[in-house]
JSON list of C-alpha atoms in Angstrom, two decimals:
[
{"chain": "R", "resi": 149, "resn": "UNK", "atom": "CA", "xyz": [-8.36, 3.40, 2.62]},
{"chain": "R", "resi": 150, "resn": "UNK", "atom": "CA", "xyz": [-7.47, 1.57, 5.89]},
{"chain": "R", "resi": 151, "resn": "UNK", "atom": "CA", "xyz": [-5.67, -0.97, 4.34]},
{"chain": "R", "resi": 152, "resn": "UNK", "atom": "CA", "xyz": [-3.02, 2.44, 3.14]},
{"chain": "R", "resi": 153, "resn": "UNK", "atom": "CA", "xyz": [-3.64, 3.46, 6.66]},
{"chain": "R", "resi": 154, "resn": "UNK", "atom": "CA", "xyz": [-1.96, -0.10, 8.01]},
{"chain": "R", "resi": 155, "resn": "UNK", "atom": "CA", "xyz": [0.03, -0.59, 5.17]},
{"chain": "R", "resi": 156, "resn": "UNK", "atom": "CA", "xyz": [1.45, 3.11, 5.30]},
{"chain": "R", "resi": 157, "resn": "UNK", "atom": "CA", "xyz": [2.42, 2.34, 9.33]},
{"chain": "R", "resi": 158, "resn": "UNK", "atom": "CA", "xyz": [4.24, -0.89, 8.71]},
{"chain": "R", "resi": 159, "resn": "UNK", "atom": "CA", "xyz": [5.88, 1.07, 6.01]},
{"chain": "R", "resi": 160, "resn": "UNK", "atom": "CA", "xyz": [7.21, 3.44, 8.76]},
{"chain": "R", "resi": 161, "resn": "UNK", "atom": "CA", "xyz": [7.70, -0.05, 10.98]},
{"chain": "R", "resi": 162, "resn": "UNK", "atom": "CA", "xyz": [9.68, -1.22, 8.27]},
{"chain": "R", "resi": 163, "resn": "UNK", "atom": "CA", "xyz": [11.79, 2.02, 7.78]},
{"chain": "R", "resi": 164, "resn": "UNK", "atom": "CA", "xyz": [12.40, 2.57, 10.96]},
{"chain": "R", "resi": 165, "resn": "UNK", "atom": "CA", "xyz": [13.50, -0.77, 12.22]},
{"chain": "R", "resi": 166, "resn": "UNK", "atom": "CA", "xyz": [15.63, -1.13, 8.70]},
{"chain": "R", "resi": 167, "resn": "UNK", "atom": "CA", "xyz": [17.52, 2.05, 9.23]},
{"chain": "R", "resi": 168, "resn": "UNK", "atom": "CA", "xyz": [17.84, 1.40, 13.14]},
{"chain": "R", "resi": 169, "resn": "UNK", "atom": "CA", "xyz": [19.56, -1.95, 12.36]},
{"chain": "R", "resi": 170, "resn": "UNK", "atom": "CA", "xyz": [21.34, -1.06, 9.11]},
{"chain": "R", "resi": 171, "resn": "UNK", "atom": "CA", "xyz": [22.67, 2.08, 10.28]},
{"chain": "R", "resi": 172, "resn": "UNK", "atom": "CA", "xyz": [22.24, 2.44, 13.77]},
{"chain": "R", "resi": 173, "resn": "UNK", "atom": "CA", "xyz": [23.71, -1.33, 14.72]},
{"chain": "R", "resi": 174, "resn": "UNK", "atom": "CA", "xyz": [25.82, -2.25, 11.68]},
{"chain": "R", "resi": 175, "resn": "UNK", "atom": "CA", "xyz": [24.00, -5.25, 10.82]},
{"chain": "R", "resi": 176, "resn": "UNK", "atom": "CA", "xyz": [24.19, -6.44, 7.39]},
{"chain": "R", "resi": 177, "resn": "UNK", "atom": "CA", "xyz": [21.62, -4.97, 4.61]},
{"chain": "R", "resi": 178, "resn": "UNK", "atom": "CA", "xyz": [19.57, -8.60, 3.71]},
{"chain": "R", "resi": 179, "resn": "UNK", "atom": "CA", "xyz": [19.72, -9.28, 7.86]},
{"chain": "R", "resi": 180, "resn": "UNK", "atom": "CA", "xyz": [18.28, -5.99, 8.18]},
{"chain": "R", "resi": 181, "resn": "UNK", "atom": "CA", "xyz": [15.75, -5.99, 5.42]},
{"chain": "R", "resi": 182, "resn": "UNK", "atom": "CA", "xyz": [14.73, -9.13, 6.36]},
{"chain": "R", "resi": 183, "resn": "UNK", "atom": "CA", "xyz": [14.58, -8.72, 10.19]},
{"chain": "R", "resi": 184, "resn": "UNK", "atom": "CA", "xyz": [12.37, -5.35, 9.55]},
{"chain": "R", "resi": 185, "resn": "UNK", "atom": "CA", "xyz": [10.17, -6.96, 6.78]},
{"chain": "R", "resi": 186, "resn": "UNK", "atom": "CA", "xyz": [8.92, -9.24, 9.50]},
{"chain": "R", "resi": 187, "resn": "UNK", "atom": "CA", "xyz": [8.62, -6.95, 12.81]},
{"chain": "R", "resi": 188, "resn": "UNK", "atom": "CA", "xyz": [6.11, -5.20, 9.79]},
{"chain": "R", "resi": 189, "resn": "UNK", "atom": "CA", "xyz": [4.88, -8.52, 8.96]},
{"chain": "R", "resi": 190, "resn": "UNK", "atom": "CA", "xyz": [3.51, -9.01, 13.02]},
{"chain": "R", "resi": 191, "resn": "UNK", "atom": "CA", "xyz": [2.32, -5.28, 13.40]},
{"chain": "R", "resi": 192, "resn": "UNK", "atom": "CA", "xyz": [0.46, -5.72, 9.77]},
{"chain": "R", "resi": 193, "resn": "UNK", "atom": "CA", "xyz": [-1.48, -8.83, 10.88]},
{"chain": "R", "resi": 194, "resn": "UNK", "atom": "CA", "xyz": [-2.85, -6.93, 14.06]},
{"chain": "R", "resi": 195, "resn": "UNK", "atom": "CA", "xyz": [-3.83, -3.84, 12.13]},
{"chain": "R", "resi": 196, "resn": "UNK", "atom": "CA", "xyz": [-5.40, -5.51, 9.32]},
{"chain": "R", "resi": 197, "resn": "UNK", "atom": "CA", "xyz": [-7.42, -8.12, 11.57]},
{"chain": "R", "resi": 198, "resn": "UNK", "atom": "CA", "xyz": [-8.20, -5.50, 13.85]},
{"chain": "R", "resi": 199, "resn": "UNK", "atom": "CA", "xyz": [-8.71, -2.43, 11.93]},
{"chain": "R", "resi": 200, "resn": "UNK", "atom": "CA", "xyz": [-8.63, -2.72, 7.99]},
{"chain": "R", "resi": 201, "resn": "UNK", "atom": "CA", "xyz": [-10.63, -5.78, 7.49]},
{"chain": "R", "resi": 202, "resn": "UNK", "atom": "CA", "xyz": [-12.47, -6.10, 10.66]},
{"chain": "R", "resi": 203, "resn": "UNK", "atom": "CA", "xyz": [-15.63, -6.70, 9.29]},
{"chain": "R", "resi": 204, "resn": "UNK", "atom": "CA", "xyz": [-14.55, -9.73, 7.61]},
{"chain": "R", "resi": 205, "resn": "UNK", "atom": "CA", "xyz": [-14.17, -13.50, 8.63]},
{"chain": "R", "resi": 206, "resn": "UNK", "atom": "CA", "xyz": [-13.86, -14.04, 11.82]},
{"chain": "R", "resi": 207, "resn": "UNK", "atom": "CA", "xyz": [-10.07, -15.18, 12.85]},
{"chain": "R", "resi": 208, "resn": "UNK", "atom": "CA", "xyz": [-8.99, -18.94, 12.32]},
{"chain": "R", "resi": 209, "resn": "UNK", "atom": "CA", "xyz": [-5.77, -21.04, 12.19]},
{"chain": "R", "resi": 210, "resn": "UNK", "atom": "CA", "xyz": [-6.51, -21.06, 8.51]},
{"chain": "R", "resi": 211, "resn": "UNK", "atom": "CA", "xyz": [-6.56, -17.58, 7.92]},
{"chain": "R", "resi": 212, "resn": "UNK", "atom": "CA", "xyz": [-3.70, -16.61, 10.54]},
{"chain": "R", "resi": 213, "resn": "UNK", "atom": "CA", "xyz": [-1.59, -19.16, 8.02]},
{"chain": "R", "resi": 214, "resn": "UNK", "atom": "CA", "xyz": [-2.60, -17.82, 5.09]},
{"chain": "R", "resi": 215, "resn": "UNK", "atom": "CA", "xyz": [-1.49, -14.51, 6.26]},
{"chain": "R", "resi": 216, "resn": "UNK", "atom": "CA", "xyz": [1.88, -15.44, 7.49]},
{"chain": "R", "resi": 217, "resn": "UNK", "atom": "CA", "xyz": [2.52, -17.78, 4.43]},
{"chain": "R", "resi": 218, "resn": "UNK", "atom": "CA", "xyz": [1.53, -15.08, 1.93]},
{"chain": "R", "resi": 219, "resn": "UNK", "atom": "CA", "xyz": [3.42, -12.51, 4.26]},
{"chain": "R", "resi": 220, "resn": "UNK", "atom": "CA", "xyz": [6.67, -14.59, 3.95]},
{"chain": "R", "resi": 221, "resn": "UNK", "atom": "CA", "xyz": [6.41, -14.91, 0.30]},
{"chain": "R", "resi": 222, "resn": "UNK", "atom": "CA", "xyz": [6.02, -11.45, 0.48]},
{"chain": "R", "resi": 223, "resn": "UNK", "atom": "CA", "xyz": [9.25, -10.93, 2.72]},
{"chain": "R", "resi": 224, "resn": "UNK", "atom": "CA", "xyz": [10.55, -12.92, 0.07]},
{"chain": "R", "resi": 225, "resn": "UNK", "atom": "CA", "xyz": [9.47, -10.68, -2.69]},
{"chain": "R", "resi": 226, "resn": "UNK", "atom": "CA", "xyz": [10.79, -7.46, -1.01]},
{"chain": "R", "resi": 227, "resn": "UNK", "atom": "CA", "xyz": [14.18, -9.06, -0.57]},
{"chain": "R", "resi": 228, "resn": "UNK", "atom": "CA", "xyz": [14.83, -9.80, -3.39]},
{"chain": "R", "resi": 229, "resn": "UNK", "atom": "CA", "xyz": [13.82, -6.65, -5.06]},
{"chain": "R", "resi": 230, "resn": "UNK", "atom": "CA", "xyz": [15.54, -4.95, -2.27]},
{"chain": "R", "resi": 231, "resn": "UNK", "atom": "CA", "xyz": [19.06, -7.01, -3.15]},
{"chain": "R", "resi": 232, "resn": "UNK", "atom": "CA", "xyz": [18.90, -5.88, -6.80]},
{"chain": "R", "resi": 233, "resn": "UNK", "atom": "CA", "xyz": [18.37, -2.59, -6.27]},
{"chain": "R", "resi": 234, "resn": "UNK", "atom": "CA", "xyz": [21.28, -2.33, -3.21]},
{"chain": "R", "resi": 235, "resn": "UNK", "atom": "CA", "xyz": [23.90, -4.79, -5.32]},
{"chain": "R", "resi": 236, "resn": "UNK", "atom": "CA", "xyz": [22.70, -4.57, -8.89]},
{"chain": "R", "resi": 237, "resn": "UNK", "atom": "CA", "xyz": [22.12, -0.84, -8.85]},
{"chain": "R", "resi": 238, "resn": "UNK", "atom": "CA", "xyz": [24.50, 0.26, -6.50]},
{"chain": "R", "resi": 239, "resn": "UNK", "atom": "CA", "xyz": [21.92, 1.63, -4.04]},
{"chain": "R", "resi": 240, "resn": "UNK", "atom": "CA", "xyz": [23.94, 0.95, -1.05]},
{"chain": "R", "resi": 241, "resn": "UNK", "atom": "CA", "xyz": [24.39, 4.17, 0.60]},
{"chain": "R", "resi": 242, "resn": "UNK", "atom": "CA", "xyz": [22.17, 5.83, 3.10]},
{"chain": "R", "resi": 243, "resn": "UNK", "atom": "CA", "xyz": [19.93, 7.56, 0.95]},
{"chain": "R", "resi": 244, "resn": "UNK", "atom": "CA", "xyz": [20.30, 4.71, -1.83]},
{"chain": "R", "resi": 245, "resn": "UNK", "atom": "CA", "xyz": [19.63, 1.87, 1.12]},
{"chain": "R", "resi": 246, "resn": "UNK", "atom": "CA", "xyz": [16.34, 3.77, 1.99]},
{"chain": "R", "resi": 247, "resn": "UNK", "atom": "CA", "xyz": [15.13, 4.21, -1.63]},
{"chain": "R", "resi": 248, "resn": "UNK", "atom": "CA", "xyz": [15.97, 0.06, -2.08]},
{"chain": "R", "resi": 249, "resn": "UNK", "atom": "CA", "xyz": [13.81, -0.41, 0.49]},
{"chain": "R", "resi": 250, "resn": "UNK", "atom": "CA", "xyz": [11.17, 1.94, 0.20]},
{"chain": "R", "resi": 251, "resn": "UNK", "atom": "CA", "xyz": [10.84, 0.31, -3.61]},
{"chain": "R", "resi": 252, "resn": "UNK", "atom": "CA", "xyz": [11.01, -3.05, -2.59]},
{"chain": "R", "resi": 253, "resn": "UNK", "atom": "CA", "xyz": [8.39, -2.53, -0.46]},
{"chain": "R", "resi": 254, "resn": "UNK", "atom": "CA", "xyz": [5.77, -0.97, -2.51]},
{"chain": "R", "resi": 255, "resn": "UNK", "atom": "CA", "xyz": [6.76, -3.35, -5.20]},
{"chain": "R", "resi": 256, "resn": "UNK", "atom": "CA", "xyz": [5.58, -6.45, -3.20]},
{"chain": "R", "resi": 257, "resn": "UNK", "atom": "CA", "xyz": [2.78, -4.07, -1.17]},
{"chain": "R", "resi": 258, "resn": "UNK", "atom": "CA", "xyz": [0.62, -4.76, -4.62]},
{"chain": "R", "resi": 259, "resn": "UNK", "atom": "CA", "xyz": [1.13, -8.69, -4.33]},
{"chain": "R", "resi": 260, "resn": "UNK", "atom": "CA", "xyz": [0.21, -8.26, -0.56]},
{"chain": "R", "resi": 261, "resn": "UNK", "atom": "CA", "xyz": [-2.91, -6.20, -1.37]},
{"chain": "R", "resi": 262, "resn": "UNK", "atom": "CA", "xyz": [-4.50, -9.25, -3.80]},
{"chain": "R", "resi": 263, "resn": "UNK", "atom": "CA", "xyz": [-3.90, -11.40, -1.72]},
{"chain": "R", "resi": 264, "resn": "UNK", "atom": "CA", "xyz": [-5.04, -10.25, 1.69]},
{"chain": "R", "resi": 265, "resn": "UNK", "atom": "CA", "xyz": [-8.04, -8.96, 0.16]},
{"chain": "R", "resi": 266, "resn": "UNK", "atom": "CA", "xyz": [-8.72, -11.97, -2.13]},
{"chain": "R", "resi": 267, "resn": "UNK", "atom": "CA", "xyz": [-7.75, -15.15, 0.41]},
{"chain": "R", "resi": 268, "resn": "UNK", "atom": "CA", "xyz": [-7.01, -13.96, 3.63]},
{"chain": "R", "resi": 269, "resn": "UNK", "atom": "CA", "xyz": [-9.41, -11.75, 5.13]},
{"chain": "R", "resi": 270, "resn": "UNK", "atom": "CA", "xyz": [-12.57, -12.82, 3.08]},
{"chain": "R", "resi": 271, "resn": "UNK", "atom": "CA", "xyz": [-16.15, -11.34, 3.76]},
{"chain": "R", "resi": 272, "resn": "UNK", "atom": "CA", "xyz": [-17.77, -13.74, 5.85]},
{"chain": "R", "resi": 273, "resn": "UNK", "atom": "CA", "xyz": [-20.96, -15.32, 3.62]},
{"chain": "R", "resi": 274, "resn": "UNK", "atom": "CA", "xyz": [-22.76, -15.53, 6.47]},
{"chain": "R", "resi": 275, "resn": "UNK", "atom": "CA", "xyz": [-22.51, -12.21, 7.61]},
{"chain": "R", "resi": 276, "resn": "UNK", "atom": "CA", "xyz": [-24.07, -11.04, 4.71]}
]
């Protein structure tokens, strides 16, 4: 449940900063998807480490990298998805850009899920 409750704000991060480049300062769609998937990316890391997995592992250089390499491959992910919807499926209006992205994102939202969950923000064995 708090991982929806992070996950569902960097959605609106992600929205919000999309739109407001895309269609508020006429920057290009894969600039724009990419420049929002990471603003998300930053806010994520401090409400999962703070909030949605705060009982686990306590923060290292190893799991701030895993984060922000799995996050990246993630960004990845979502851009890529997001380009074939917006090109390949003509998605490229205002409601269509939004859609694009809102897919793209829940698309690679699963991959983010495992892997958070799995490698990044393990229990702590000690702890235990």
């Amino acid at each position: 449940m708090k991982f929806g409750v992070v996950g569902g704000s960097g959605v609106a991060v992600n929205l919000l900063v999309f739109n407001l480049l895309l269609h508020g300062f006429g920057s290009r769609p894969m600039t724009a998807t990419v420049l929002a998937s990471c603003v998300a990316m930053g806010t994520n890391y401090l409400g999962f480490r703070f909030f949605a997995y705060r009982d686990r592992a306590s923060r290292t250089k190893r799991q701030i990298a895993l984060f922000f390499v799995f996050s990246g491959i993630g960004v990845v992910m979502e851009s890529v998805l997001f380009y074939a919807a917006y090109r390949g499926a003509g998605m490229s209006g205002p409601l269509g850009s939004n859609i694009a992205k809102a897919l793209s994102i829940a698309l690679a939202s699963a991959f983010r899920f495992l892997v958070y969950r799995t490698w990044v923000f393990q229990h702590d064995a000690r702890r235990l």
